[in-house]
Amino acid sequence: MAGNLLDVVNLYAFDPADLVAGSVGGAGRQWPSWQADAACLGIGAEDYFGRALSPEAAQRCAQCAVAGACLEYALAGDLFGWWAGTSERARRRILRARRAALLPEVA
């Protein structure tokens, strides 16, 4: 478990040039191309993997040009930490609301 958590935390501790090389995350893992434009690129993981999102990190997320793609990525992957300014709990609520919107109304 600890190894997996470290892999996630290390997401933000990389050189942007690695996105092009495809070596981010080890074992040839490819990250989505939108991450090269993320406002958090190169920022320390401590802002995004704690109990609360720091005010500075929240501001970066609020102004990020790829926040929508970031949120969809996190929703699809059930990821740990703060993504697009949302917590895991907030993302679960978003998913529940989306599922509820797809269900037919019961009379």
Short mmCIF file of N, CA and C in Angstrom, two decimals:
data_model
loop_
_atom_site.label_atom_id
_atom_site.label_comp_id
_atom_site.label_asym_id
_atom_site.label_seq_id
_atom_site.Cartn_x
_atom_site.Cartn_y
_atom_site.Cartn_z
N MET A 1 0.82 -1.20 0.00
CA MET A 1 0.00 0.00 0.00
C MET A 1 0.86 1.25 0.00
N ALA A 2 1.91 1.28 0.82
CA ALA A 2 2.75 2.48 0.90
C ALA A 2 3.39 2.80 -0.44
N GLY A 3 3.80 1.80 -1.18
CA GLY A 3 4.39 2.06 -2.49
C GLY A 3 3.42 2.73 -3.43
N ASN A 4 2.16 2.29 -3.43
CA ASN A 4 1.15 2.90 -4.29
C ASN A 4 0.89 4.34 -3.90
N LEU A 5 0.80 4.62 -2.60
CA LEU A 5 0.58 5.97 -2.12
C LEU A 5 1.73 6.88 -2.54
N LEU A 6 2.95 6.39 -2.43
CA LEU A 6 4.10 7.19 -2.84
C LEU A 6 4.06 7.50 -4.32
N ASP A 7 3.61 6.56 -5.13
CA ASP A 7 3.48 6.82 -6.56
C ASP A 7 2.51 7.96 -6.82
N VAL A 8 1.40 7.97 -6.08
CA VAL A 8 0.40 9.02 -6.25
C VAL A 8 0.96 10.35 -5.80
N VAL A 9 1.60 10.37 -4.64
CA VAL A 9 2.14 11.61 -4.10
C VAL A 9 3.22 12.17 -5.01
N ASN A 10 3.99 11.32 -5.62
CA ASN A 10 5.06 11.77 -6.49
C ASN A 10 4.57 12.30 -7.83
N LEU A 11 3.27 12.26 -8.06
CA LEU A 11 2.71 12.78 -9.31
C LEU A 11 3.16 14.21 -9.56
N TYR A 12 3.21 15.02 -8.53
CA TYR A 12 3.54 16.43 -8.70
C TYR A 12 5.03 16.71 -8.61
N ALA A 13 5.82 15.72 -8.31
CA ALA A 13 7.25 15.93 -8.16
C ALA A 13 7.99 15.41 -9.39
N PHE A 14 7.79 16.08 -10.51
CA PHE A 14 8.48 15.64 -11.73
C PHE A 14 8.83 16.83 -12.59
N ASP A 15 9.68 16.57 -13.52
CA ASP A 15 10.10 17.58 -14.48
C ASP A 15 9.10 17.60 -15.63
N PRO A 16 8.57 18.78 -16.00
CA PRO A 16 7.61 18.84 -17.10
C PRO A 16 8.11 18.19 -18.39
N ALA A 17 9.40 18.17 -18.58
CA ALA A 17 9.95 17.54 -19.79
C ALA A 17 9.65 16.04 -19.81
N ASP A 18 9.45 15.45 -18.63
CA ASP A 18 9.14 14.03 -18.57
C ASP A 18 7.78 13.70 -19.20
N LEU A 19 6.89 14.68 -19.25
CA LEU A 19 5.59 14.43 -19.87
C LEU A 19 5.76 14.07 -21.33
N VAL A 20 6.67 14.74 -21.98
CA VAL A 20 6.94 14.46 -23.39
C VAL A 20 7.64 13.12 -23.54
N ALA A 21 8.56 12.86 -22.63
CA ALA A 21 9.34 11.63 -22.70
C ALA A 21 8.50 10.41 -22.30
N GLY A 22 7.40 10.64 -21.56
CA GLY A 22 6.55 9.53 -21.16
C GLY A 22 7.08 8.74 -19.99
N SER A 23 8.02 9.31 -19.23
CA SER A 23 8.60 8.55 -18.14
C SER A 23 8.01 8.91 -16.78
N VAL A 24 7.05 9.80 -16.73
CA VAL A 24 6.46 10.20 -15.46
C VAL A 24 5.70 9.03 -14.86
N GLY A 25 5.87 8.81 -13.57
CA GLY A 25 5.15 7.76 -12.88
C GLY A 25 5.82 6.41 -12.96
N GLY A 26 6.91 6.30 -13.65
CA GLY A 26 7.65 5.05 -13.73
C GLY A 26 6.97 4.05 -14.66
N ALA A 27 7.67 3.00 -14.97
CA ALA A 27 7.19 1.89 -15.80
C ALA A 27 6.53 2.36 -17.09
N GLY A 28 7.03 3.47 -17.64
CA GLY A 28 6.52 3.96 -18.91
C GLY A 28 5.10 4.50 -18.85
N ARG A 29 4.62 4.81 -17.65
CA ARG A 29 3.25 5.33 -17.51
C ARG A 29 3.11 6.64 -18.26
N GLN A 30 2.07 6.76 -19.03
CA GLN A 30 1.79 7.97 -19.78
C GLN A 30 0.74 8.79 -19.05
N TRP A 31 1.02 10.04 -18.84
CA TRP A 31 0.04 10.94 -18.23
C TRP A 31 -0.70 11.68 -19.34
N PRO A 32 -1.92 12.07 -19.08
CA PRO A 32 -2.68 12.80 -20.10
C PRO A 32 -1.96 14.08 -20.52
N SER A 33 -2.10 14.43 -21.78
CA SER A 33 -1.39 15.59 -22.31
C SER A 33 -1.83 16.90 -21.65
N TRP A 34 -3.07 16.99 -21.16
CA TRP A 34 -3.54 18.22 -20.53
C TRP A 34 -2.73 18.57 -19.29
N GLN A 35 -2.12 17.59 -18.64
CA GLN A 35 -1.37 17.87 -17.42
C GLN A 35 -0.17 18.78 -17.68
N ALA A 36 0.29 18.85 -18.90
CA ALA A 36 1.40 19.76 -19.22
C ALA A 36 0.97 21.22 -19.07
N ASP A 37 -0.34 21.49 -19.13
CA ASP A 37 -0.86 22.85 -18.99
C ASP A 37 -1.45 23.13 -17.62
N ALA A 38 -1.35 22.20 -16.70
CA ALA A 38 -1.94 22.35 -15.37
C ALA A 38 -1.22 23.41 -14.56
N ALA A 39 -1.99 24.20 -13.84
CA ALA A 39 -1.41 25.26 -12.99
C ALA A 39 -0.58 24.68 -11.85
N CYS A 40 -0.84 23.44 -11.48
CA CYS A 40 -0.12 22.81 -10.37
C CYS A 40 1.16 22.10 -10.82
N LEU A 41 1.44 22.10 -12.10
CA LEU A 41 2.61 21.39 -12.61
C LEU A 41 3.88 21.86 -11.91
N GLY A 42 4.59 20.92 -11.32
CA GLY A 42 5.84 21.21 -10.65
C GLY A 42 5.70 21.72 -9.22
N ILE A 43 4.46 21.84 -8.74
CA ILE A 43 4.21 22.28 -7.37
C ILE A 43 4.32 21.06 -6.46
N GLY A 44 4.80 21.26 -5.26
CA GLY A 44 4.97 20.16 -4.31
C GLY A 44 3.67 19.44 -3.98
N ALA A 45 3.75 18.16 -3.75
CA ALA A 45 2.59 17.32 -3.48
C ALA A 45 1.91 17.66 -2.16
N GLU A 46 2.63 18.28 -1.24
CA GLU A 46 2.04 18.56 0.07
C GLU A 46 0.79 19.44 -0.03
N ASP A 47 0.67 20.25 -1.06
CA ASP A 47 -0.51 21.10 -1.24
C ASP A 47 -1.73 20.31 -1.70
N TYR A 48 -1.53 19.14 -2.27
CA TYR A 48 -2.63 18.42 -2.89
C TYR A 48 -2.94 17.06 -2.27
N PHE A 49 -2.19 16.66 -1.28
CA PHE A 49 -2.41 15.35 -0.68
C PHE A 49 -2.51 15.40 0.83
N GLY A 50 -3.05 16.51 1.36
CA GLY A 50 -3.29 16.64 2.78
C GLY A 50 -4.77 16.58 3.08
N ARG A 51 -5.10 16.78 4.35
CA ARG A 51 -6.52 16.75 4.76
C ARG A 51 -7.31 17.91 4.16
N ALA A 52 -6.68 19.05 4.01
CA ALA A 52 -7.36 20.22 3.47
C ALA A 52 -6.53 20.81 2.33
N LEU A 53 -7.21 21.41 1.40
CA LEU A 53 -6.54 22.07 0.29
C LEU A 53 -6.05 23.42 0.77
N SER A 54 -4.80 23.70 0.57
CA SER A 54 -4.26 24.98 1.01
C SER A 54 -4.90 26.11 0.21
N PRO A 55 -4.99 27.31 0.79
CA PRO A 55 -5.57 28.44 0.04
C PRO A 55 -4.84 28.71 -1.28
N GLU A 56 -3.53 28.55 -1.27
CA GLU A 56 -2.76 28.78 -2.50
C GLU A 56 -3.11 27.75 -3.57
N ALA A 57 -3.24 26.49 -3.15
CA ALA A 57 -3.59 25.43 -4.10
C ALA A 57 -5.01 25.63 -4.62
N ALA A 58 -5.92 26.03 -3.75
CA ALA A 58 -7.31 26.28 -4.17
C ALA A 58 -7.35 27.39 -5.22
N GLN A 59 -6.54 28.42 -5.02
CA GLN A 59 -6.48 29.53 -5.98
C GLN A 59 -5.94 29.06 -7.33
N ARG A 60 -4.90 28.22 -7.30
CA ARG A 60 -4.35 27.67 -8.54
C ARG A 60 -5.40 26.86 -9.28
N CYS A 61 -6.13 26.02 -8.54
CA CYS A 61 -7.16 25.18 -9.16
C CYS A 61 -8.27 26.03 -9.76
N ALA A 62 -8.68 27.07 -9.04
CA ALA A 62 -9.77 27.93 -9.49
C ALA A 62 -9.41 28.65 -10.79
N GLN A 63 -8.14 28.92 -11.00
CA GLN A 63 -7.70 29.65 -12.18
C GLN A 63 -7.10 28.75 -13.26
N CYS A 64 -7.09 27.47 -13.03
CA CYS A 64 -6.43 26.54 -13.94
C CYS A 64 -7.23 26.35 -15.23
N ALA A 65 -6.54 26.43 -16.34
CA ALA A 65 -7.17 26.29 -17.66
C ALA A 65 -7.64 24.85 -17.94
N VAL A 66 -7.10 23.88 -17.24
CA VAL A 66 -7.46 22.49 -17.50
C VAL A 66 -8.19 21.84 -16.33
N ALA A 67 -8.82 22.65 -15.48
CA ALA A 67 -9.52 22.11 -14.31
C ALA A 67 -10.63 21.13 -14.70
N GLY A 68 -11.33 21.40 -15.79
CA GLY A 68 -12.38 20.50 -16.23
C GLY A 68 -11.84 19.12 -16.59
N ALA A 69 -10.77 19.09 -17.33
CA ALA A 69 -10.14 17.82 -17.69
C ALA A 69 -9.59 17.12 -16.46
N CYS A 70 -9.04 17.89 -15.55
CA CYS A 70 -8.50 17.34 -14.30
C CYS A 70 -9.61 16.68 -13.49
N LEU A 71 -10.74 17.35 -13.37
CA LEU A 71 -11.87 16.80 -12.62
C LEU A 71 -12.36 15.51 -13.27
N GLU A 72 -12.53 15.52 -14.57
CA GLU A 72 -13.01 14.31 -15.25
C GLU A 72 -12.03 13.15 -15.09
N TYR A 73 -10.74 13.46 -15.12
CA TYR A 73 -9.70 12.44 -14.93
C TYR A 73 -9.83 11.83 -13.54
N ALA A 74 -10.02 12.68 -12.53
CA ALA A 74 -10.15 12.20 -11.15
C ALA A 74 -11.44 11.41 -10.97
N LEU A 75 -12.52 11.86 -11.57
CA LEU A 75 -13.79 11.15 -11.46
C LEU A 75 -13.70 9.76 -12.09
N ALA A 76 -13.00 9.65 -13.18
CA ALA A 76 -12.88 8.37 -13.88
C ALA A 76 -11.93 7.41 -13.18
N GLY A 77 -10.99 7.96 -12.40
CA GLY A 77 -9.97 7.10 -11.82
C GLY A 77 -10.05 6.86 -10.34
N ASP A 78 -11.03 7.43 -9.63
CA ASP A 78 -11.17 7.26 -8.19
C ASP A 78 -9.82 7.55 -7.50
N LEU A 79 -9.29 8.73 -7.75
CA LEU A 79 -7.96 9.09 -7.29
C LEU A 79 -7.94 9.70 -5.90
N PHE A 80 -6.84 9.49 -5.21
CA PHE A 80 -6.59 10.05 -3.89
C PHE A 80 -6.13 11.50 -4.03
N GLY A 81 -6.47 12.32 -3.06
CA GLY A 81 -5.98 13.69 -3.04
C GLY A 81 -6.96 14.67 -3.65
N TRP A 82 -6.49 15.88 -3.81
CA TRP A 82 -7.29 17.00 -4.34
C TRP A 82 -7.01 17.15 -5.83
N TRP A 83 -8.06 17.10 -6.62
CA TRP A 83 -7.96 17.24 -8.07
C TRP A 83 -9.00 18.28 -8.49
N ALA A 84 -8.60 19.25 -9.27
CA ALA A 84 -9.48 20.33 -9.73
C ALA A 84 -10.16 21.01 -8.54
N GLY A 85 -9.47 21.08 -7.44
CA GLY A 85 -10.00 21.74 -6.25
C GLY A 85 -11.06 20.95 -5.52
N THR A 86 -11.23 19.67 -5.85
CA THR A 86 -12.24 18.84 -5.20
C THR A 86 -11.61 17.73 -4.37
N SER A 87 -12.23 17.43 -3.25
CA SER A 87 -11.80 16.33 -2.39
C SER A 87 -12.39 15.03 -2.91
N GLU A 88 -11.93 13.92 -2.35
CA GLU A 88 -12.50 12.62 -2.73
C GLU A 88 -14.00 12.60 -2.40
N ARG A 89 -14.37 13.14 -1.25
CA ARG A 89 -15.77 13.17 -0.83
C ARG A 89 -16.61 13.99 -1.83
N ALA A 90 -16.11 15.15 -2.23
CA ALA A 90 -16.85 15.99 -3.18
C ALA A 90 -17.00 15.27 -4.52
N ARG A 91 -15.97 14.56 -4.94
CA ARG A 91 -16.07 13.83 -6.20
C ARG A 91 -17.07 12.69 -6.11
N ARG A 92 -17.15 12.02 -4.96
CA ARG A 92 -18.17 10.97 -4.79
C ARG A 92 -19.58 11.58 -4.91
N ARG A 93 -19.77 12.78 -4.34
CA ARG A 93 -21.07 13.46 -4.44
C ARG A 93 -21.39 13.78 -5.90
N ILE A 94 -20.40 14.24 -6.62
CA ILE A 94 -20.60 14.56 -8.05
C ILE A 94 -21.03 13.31 -8.80
N LEU A 95 -20.35 12.20 -8.55
CA LEU A 95 -20.69 10.95 -9.24
C LEU A 95 -22.09 10.48 -8.87
N ARG A 96 -22.47 10.58 -7.58
CA ARG A 96 -23.82 10.19 -7.17
C ARG A 96 -24.87 11.07 -7.86
N ALA A 97 -24.60 12.37 -7.93
CA ALA A 97 -25.54 13.28 -8.58
C ALA A 97 -25.67 12.96 -10.07
N ARG A 98 -24.57 12.63 -10.71
CA ARG A 98 -24.63 12.28 -12.13
C ARG A 98 -25.43 11.00 -12.34
N ARG A 99 -25.19 10.01 -11.48
CA ARG A 99 -25.95 8.76 -11.60
C ARG A 99 -27.44 9.01 -11.37
N ALA A 100 -27.77 9.82 -10.37
CA ALA A 100 -29.17 10.13 -10.07
C ALA A 100 -29.83 10.84 -11.24
N ALA A 101 -29.11 11.68 -11.91
CA ALA A 101 -29.67 12.43 -13.05
C ALA A 101 -29.97 11.49 -14.22
N LEU A 102 -29.29 10.37 -14.29
CA LEU A 102 -29.51 9.41 -15.37
C LEU A 102 -30.66 8.46 -15.09
N LEU A 103 -31.06 8.31 -13.81
CA LEU A 103 -32.12 7.39 -13.46
C LEU A 103 -33.47 7.97 -13.83
N PRO A 104 -34.37 7.11 -14.30
CA PRO A 104 -35.72 7.62 -14.62
C PRO A 104 -36.45 8.01 -13.33
N GLU A 105 -37.31 9.00 -13.44
CA GLU A 105 -38.06 9.45 -12.27
C GLU A 105 -39.09 8.38 -11.92
N VAL A 106 -39.27 8.16 -10.61
CA VAL A 106 -40.26 7.21 -10.13
C VAL A 106 -41.51 7.98 -9.74
N ALA A 107 -42.65 7.56 -10.26
CA ALA A 107 -43.91 8.28 -9.99
C ALA A 107 -44.45 7.99 -8.62
#
